[in-house]
PDB file of C-alpha atoms in Angstrom:
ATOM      1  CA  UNK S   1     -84.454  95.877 -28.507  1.00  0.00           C
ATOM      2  CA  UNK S   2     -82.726  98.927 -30.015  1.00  0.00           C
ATOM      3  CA  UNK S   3     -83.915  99.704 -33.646  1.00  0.00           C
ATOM      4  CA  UNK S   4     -79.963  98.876 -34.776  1.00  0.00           C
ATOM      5  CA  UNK S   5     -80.248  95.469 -34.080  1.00  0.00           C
ATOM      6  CA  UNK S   6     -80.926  93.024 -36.485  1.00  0.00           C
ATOM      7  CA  UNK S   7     -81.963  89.434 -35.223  1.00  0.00           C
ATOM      8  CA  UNK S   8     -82.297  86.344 -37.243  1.00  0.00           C
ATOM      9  CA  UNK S   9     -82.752  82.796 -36.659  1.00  0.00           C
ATOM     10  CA  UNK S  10     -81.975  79.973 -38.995  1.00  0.00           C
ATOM     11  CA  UNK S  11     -83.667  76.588 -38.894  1.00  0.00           C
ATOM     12  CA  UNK S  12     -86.349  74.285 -39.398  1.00  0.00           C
ATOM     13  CA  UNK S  13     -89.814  73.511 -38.243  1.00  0.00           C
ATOM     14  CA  UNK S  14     -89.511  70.320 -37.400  1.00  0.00           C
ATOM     15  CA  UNK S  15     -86.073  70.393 -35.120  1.00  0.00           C
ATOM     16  CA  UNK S  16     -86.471  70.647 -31.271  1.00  0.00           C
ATOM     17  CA  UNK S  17     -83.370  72.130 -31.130  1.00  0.00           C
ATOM     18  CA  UNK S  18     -84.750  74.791 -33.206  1.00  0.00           C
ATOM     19  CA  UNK S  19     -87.430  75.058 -31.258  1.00  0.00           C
ATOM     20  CA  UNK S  20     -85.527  75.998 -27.847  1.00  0.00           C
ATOM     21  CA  UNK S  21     -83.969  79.283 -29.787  1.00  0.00           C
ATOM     22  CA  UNK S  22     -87.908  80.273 -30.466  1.00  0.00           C
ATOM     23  CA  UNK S  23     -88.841  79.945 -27.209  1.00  0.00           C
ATOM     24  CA  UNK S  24     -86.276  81.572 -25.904  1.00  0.00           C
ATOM     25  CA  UNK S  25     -86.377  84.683 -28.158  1.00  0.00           C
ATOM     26  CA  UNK S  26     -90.456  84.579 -26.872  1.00  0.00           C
ATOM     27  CA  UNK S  27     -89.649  84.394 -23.583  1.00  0.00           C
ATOM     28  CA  UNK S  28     -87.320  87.768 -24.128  1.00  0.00           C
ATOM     29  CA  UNK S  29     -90.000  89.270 -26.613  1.00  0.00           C
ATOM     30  CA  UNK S  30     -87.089  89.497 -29.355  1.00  0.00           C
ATOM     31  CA  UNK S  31     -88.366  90.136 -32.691  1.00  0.00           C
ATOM     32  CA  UNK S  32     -86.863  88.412 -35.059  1.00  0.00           C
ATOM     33  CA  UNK S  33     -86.147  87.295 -39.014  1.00  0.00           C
ATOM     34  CA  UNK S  34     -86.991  83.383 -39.372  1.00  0.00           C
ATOM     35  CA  UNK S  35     -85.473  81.561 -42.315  1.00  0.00           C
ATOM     36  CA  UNK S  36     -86.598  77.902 -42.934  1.00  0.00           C
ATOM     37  CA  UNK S  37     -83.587  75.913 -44.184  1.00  0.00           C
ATOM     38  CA  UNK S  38     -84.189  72.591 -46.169  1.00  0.00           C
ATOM     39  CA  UNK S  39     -81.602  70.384 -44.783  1.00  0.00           C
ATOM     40  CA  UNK S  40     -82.758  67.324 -47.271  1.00  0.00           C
ATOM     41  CA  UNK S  41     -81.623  69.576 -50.173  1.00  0.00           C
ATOM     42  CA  UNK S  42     -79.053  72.278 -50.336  1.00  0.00           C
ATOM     43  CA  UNK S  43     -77.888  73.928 -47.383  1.00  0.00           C
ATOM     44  CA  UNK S  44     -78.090  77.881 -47.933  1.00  0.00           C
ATOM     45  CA  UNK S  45     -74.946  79.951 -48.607  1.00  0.00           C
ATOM     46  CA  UNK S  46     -75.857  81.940 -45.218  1.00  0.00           C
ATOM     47  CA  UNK S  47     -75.932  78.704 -42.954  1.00  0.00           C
ATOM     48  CA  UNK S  48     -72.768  77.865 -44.721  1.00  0.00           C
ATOM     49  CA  UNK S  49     -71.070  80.645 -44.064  1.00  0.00           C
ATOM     50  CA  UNK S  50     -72.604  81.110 -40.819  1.00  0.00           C
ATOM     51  CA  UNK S  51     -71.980  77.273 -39.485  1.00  0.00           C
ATOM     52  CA  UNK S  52     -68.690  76.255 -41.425  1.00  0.00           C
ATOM     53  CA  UNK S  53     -67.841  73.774 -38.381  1.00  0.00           C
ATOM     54  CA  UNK S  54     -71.213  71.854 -38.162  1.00  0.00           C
ATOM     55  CA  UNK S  55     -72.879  73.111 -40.674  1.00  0.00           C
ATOM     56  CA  UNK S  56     -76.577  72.877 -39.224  1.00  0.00           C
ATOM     57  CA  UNK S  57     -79.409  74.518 -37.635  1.00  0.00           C
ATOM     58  CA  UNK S  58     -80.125  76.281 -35.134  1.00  0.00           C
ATOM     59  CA  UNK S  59     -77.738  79.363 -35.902  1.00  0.00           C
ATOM     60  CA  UNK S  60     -78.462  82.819 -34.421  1.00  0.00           C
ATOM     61  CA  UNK S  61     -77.307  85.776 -36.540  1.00  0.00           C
ATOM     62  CA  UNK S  62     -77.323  88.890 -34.348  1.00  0.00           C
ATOM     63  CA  UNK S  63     -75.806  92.136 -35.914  1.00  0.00           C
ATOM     64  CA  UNK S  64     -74.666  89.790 -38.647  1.00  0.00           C
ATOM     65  CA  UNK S  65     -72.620  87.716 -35.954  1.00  0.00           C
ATOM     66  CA  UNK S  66     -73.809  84.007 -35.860  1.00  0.00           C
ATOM     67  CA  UNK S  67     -74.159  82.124 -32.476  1.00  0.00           C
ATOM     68  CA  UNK S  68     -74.545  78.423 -33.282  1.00  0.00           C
ATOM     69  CA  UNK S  69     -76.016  75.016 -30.840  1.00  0.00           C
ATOM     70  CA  UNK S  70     -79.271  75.456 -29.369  1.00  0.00           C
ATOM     71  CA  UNK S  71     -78.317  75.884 -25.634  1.00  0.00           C
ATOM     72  CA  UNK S  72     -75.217  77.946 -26.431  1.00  0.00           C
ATOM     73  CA  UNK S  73     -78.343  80.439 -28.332  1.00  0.00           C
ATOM     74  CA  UNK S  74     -80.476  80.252 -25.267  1.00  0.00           C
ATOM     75  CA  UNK S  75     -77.529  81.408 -22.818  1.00  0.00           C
ATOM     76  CA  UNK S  76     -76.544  84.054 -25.388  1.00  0.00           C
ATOM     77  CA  UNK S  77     -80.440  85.141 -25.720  1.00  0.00           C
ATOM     78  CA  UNK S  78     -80.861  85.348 -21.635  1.00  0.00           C
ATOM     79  CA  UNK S  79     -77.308  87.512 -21.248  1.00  0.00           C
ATOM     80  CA  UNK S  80     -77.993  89.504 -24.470  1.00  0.00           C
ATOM     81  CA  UNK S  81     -81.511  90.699 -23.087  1.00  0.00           C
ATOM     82  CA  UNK S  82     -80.904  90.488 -19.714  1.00  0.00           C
ATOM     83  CA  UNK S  83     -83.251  93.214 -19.211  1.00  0.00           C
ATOM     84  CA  UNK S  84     -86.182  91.589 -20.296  1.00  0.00           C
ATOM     85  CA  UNK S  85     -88.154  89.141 -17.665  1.00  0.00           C
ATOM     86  CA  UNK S  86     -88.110  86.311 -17.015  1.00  0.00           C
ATOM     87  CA  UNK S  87     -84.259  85.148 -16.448  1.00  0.00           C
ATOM     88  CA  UNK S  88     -83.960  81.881 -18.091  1.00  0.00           C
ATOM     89  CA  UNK S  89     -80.624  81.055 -16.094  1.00  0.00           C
ATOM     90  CA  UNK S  90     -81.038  80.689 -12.408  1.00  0.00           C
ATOM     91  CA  UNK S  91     -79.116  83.912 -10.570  1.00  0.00           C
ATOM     92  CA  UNK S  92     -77.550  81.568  -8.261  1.00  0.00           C
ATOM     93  CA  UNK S  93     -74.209  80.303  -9.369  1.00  0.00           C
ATOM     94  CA  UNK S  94     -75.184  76.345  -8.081  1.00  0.00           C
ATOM     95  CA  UNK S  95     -78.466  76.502  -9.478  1.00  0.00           C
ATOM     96  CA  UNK S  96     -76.652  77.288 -12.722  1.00  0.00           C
ATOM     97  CA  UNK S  97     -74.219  74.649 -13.024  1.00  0.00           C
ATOM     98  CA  UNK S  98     -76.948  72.119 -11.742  1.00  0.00           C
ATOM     99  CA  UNK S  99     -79.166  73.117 -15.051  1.00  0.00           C
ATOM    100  CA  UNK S 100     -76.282  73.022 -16.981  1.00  0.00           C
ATOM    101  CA  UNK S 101     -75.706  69.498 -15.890  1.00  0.00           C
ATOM    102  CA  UNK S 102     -79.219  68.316 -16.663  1.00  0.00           C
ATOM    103  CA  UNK S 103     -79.744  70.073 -19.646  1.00  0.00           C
ATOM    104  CA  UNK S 104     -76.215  68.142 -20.986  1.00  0.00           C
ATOM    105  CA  UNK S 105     -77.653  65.343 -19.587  1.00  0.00           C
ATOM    106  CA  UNK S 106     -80.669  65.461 -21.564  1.00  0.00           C
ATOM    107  CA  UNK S 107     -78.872  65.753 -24.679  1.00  0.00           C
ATOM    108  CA  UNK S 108     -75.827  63.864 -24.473  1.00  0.00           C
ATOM    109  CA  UNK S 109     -76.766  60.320 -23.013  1.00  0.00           C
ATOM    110  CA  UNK S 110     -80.416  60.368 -22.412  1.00  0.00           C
ATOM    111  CA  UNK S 111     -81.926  61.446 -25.773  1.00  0.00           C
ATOM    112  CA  UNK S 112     -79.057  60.091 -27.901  1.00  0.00           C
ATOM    113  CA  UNK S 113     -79.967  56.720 -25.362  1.00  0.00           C
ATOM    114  CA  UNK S 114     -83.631  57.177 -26.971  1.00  0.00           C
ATOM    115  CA  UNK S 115     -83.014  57.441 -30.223  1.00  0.00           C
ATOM    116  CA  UNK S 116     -80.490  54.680 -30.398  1.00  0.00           C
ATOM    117  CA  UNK S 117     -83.520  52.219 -28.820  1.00  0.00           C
ATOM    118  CA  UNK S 118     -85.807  53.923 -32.112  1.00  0.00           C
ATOM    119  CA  UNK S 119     -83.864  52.960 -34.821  1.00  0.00           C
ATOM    120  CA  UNK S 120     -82.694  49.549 -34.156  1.00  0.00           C
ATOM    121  CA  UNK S 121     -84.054  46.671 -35.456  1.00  0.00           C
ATOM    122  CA  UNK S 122     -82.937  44.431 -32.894  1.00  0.00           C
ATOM    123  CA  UNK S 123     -85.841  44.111 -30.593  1.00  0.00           C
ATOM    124  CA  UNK S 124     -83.168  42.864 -28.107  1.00  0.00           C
ATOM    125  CA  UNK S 125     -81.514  45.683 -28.344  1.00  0.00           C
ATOM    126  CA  UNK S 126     -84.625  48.123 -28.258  1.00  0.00           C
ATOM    127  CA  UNK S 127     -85.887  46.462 -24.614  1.00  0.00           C
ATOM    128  CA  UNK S 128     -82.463  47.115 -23.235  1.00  0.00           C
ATOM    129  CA  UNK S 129     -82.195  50.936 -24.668  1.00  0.00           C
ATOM    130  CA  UNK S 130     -85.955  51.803 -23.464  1.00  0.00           C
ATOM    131  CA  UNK S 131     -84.570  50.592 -20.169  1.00  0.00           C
ATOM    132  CA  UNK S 132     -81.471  52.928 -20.103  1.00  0.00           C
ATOM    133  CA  UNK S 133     -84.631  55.813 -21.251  1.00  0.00           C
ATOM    134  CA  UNK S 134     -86.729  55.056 -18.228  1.00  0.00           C
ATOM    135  CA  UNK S 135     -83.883  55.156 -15.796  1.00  0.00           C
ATOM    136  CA  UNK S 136     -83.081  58.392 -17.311  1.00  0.00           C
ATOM    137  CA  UNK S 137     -86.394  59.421 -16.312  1.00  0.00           C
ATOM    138  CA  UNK S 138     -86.718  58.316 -13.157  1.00  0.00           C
ATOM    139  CA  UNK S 139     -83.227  60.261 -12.659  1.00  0.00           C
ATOM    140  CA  UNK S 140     -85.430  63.376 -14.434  1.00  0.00           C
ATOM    141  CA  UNK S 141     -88.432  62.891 -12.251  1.00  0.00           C
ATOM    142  CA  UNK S 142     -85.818  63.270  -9.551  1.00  0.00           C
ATOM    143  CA  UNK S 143     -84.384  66.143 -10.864  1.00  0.00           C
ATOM    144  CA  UNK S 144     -87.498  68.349 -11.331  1.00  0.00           C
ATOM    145  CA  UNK S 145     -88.330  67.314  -7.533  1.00  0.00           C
ATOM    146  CA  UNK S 146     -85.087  69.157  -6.831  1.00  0.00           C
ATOM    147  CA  UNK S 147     -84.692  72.225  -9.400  1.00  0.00           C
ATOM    148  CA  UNK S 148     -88.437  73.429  -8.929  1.00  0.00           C
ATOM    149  CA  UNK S 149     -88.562  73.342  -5.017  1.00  0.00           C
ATOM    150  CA  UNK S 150     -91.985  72.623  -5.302  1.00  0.00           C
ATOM    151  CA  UNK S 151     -92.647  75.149  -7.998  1.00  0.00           C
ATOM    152  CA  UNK S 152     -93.918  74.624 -11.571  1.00  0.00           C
ATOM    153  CA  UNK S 153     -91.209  74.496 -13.536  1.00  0.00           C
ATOM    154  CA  UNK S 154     -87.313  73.093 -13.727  1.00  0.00           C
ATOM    155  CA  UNK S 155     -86.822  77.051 -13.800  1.00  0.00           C
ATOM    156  CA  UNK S 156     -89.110  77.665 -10.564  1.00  0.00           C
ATOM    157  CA  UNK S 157     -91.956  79.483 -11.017  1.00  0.00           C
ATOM    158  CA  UNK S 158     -90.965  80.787 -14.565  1.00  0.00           C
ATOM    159  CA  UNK S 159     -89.465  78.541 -18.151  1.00  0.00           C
ATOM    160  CA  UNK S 160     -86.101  78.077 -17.662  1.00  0.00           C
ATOM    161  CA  UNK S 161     -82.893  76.276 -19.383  1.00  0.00           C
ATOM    162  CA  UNK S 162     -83.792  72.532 -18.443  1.00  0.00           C
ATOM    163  CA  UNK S 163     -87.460  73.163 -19.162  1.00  0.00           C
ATOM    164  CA  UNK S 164     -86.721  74.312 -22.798  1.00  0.00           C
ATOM    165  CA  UNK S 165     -84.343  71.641 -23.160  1.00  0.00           C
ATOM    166  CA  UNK S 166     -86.437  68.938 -22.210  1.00  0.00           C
ATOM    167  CA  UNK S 167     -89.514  70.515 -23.536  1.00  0.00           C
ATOM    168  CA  UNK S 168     -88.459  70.960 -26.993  1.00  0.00           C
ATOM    169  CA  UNK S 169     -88.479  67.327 -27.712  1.00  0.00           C
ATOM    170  CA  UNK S 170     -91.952  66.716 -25.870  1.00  0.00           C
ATOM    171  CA  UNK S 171     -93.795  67.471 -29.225  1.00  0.00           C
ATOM    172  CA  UNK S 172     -91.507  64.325 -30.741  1.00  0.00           C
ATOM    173  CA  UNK S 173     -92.721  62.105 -27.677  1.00  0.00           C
ATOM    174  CA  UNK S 174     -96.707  62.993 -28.648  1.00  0.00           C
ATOM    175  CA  UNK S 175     -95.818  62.657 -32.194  1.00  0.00           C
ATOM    176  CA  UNK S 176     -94.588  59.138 -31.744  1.00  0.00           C
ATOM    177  CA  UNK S 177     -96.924  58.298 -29.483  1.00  0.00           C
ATOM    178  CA  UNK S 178    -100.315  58.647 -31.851  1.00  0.00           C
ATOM    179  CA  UNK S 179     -98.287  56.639 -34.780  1.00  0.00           C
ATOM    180  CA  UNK S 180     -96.683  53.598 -32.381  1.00  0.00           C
ATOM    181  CA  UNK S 181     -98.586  54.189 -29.056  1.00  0.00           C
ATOM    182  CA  UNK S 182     -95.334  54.608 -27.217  1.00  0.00           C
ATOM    183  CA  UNK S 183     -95.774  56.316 -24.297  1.00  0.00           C
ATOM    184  CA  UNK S 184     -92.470  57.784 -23.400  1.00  0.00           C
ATOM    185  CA  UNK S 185     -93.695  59.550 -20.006  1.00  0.00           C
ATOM    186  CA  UNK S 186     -95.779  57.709 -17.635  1.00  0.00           C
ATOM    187  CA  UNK S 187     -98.295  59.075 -15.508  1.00  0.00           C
ATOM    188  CA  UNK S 188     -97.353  56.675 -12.830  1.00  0.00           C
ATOM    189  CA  UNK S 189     -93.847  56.497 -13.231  1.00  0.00           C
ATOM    190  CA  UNK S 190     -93.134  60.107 -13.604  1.00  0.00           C
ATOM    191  CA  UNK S 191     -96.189  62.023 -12.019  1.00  0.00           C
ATOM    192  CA  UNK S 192     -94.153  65.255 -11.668  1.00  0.00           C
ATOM    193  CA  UNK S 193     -92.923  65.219 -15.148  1.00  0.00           C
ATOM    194  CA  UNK S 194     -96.284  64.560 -16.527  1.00  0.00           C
ATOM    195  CA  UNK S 195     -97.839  67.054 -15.513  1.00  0.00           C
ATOM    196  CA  UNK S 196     -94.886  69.381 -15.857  1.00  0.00           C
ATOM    197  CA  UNK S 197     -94.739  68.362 -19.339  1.00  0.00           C
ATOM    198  CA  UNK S 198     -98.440  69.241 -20.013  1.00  0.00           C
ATOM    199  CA  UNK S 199     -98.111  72.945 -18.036  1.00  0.00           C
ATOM    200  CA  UNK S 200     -94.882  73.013 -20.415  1.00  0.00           C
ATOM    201  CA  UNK S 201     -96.928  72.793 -23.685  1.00  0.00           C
ATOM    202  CA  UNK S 202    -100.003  74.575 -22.598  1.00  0.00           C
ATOM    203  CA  UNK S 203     -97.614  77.398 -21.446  1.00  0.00           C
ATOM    204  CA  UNK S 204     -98.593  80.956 -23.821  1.00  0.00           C
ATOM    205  CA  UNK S 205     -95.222  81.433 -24.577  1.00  0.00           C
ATOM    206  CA  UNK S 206     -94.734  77.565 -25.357  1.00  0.00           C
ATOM    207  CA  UNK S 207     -98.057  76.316 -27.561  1.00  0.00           C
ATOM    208  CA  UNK S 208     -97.844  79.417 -30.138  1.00  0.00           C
ATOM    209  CA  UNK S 209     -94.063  78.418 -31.367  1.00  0.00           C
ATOM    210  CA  UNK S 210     -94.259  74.317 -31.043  1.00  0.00           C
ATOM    211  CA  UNK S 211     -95.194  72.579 -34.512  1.00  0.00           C
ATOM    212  CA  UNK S 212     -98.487  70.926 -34.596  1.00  0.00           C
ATOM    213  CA  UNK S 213     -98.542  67.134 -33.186  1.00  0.00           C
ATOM    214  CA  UNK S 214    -100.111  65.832 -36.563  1.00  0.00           C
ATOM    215  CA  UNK S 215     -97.369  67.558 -38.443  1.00  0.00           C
ATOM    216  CA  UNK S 216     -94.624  66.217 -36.990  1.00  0.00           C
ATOM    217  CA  UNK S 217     -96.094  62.971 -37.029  1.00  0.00           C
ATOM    218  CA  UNK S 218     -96.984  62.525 -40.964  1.00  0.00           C
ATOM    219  CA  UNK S 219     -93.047  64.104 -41.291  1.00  0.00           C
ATOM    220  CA  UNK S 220     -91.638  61.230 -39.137  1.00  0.00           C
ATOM    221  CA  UNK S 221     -93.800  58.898 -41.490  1.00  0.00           C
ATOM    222  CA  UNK S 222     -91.807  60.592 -44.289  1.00  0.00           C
ATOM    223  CA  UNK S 223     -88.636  60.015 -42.645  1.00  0.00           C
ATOM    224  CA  UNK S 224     -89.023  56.684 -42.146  1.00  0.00           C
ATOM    225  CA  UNK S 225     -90.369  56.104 -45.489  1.00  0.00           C
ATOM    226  CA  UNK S 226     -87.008  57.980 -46.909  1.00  0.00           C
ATOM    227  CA  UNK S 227     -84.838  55.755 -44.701  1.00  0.00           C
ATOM    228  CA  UNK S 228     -86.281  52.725 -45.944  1.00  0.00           C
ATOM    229  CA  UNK S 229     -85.953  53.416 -49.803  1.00  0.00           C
ATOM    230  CA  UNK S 230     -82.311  54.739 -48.848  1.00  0.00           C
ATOM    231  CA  UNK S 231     -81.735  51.032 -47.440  1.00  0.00           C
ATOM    232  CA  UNK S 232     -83.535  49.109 -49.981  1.00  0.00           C
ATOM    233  CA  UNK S 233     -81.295  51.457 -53.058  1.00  0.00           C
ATOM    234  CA  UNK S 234     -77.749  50.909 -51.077  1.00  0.00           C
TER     235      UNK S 234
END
């Protein structure tokens, strides 16, 4: 990276979608200005100005031009420094588009399908969603057979757009599952994405930038506790 450029990332510890820019930005060895933003309190002038639409984290400032939403950052990362290895976009025009689709996939009906079934009280309701999530991950399990050919990672043999996707909420998963002992992937349902999810964290340019398990889980506590007193006030 040329000494003229200036790189910084805005977000917060706690957001997965946070977390893909980081990894990303490892991946390309960009160094890089973090700024914590406190999303429960004010919002910073520079996110403000930076985000005007949305108005939320993860926004990329590069050469005092912000990029904004997390996969939008990781395709602008992997064109920006295309030099640097490894290519987080496949080179192949179909392999592209397919981990486009998965990676929207992932975020727009089978996470949002997740945490629908986590916040409702309706138990009803909550059997039903976690059916809708396991489909999803059968479809998933499916998927990785297909993207990897038989190689580590959604990417192949290297961390590419549908792994840091999916990754970046796996930290959320292990976090949930030491407070409710929800197990969100199943050894036996999903063998390939278990063990894809535990090369994913263990990866070195994964396990240095994901918050700590214990963290996240006293912050859902926190969340939860905040939600509650919000309901109980209203």
């Amino acid at each position: 990276m040329g000494e003229e450029e200036e790189v910084k990332l805005l977000g917060t510890w706690y957001s997965p979608v946070v977390l893909r820019a980081k990894i990303a930005l490892r991946l390309k060895s960009v160094d890089y200005d973090y700024v914590e933003e406190d999303l429960f309190g004010s919002k910073s002038e520079l996110l403000l100005k930076s985000n005007p639409v949305y108005k939320k984290v993860p926004v990329l400032i590069h050469n005092s031009k912000p990029v904004c939403e997390s996969l939008n950052i990781v395709e602008y990362i992997d064109e920006t420094w295309n030099s640097s290895e490894p290519s987080i976009l496949p080179s192949h025009p179909h392999d592209r588009a397919l981990a486009r689709f998965w990676s929207a996939f992932v975020d727009d009906k089978w996470f949002q399908a997740l945490m629908a079934a986590v916040v409702t009280k309706s138990e009803d309701a909550k059997a039903k969603g976690m059916e809708e999530v396991e489909e999803g991950l059968l479809q998933l399990e499916d998927a990785f057979i297909a993207l990897s050919k038989g190689k580590s990672f959604f990417g192949g043999e290297t961390i590419g757009l549908m792994d840091i996707c999916l990754g970046s909420f796996l930290v959320f998963f292990k976090a949930r599952e030491k407070l409710k002992k929800e197990k969100i992937l199943d050894e036996l349902k999903t063998p390939s994405l278990y063990r894809w999810a535990n090369r994913f964290l263990s990866d070195e340019m994964v396990k240095n930038v994901v918050p700590e398990i214990d963290r996240v889980a006293k912050f859902i506590v926190e969340l939860e506790d905040r939600a509650q007193s919000v309901a109980l006030s209203s």
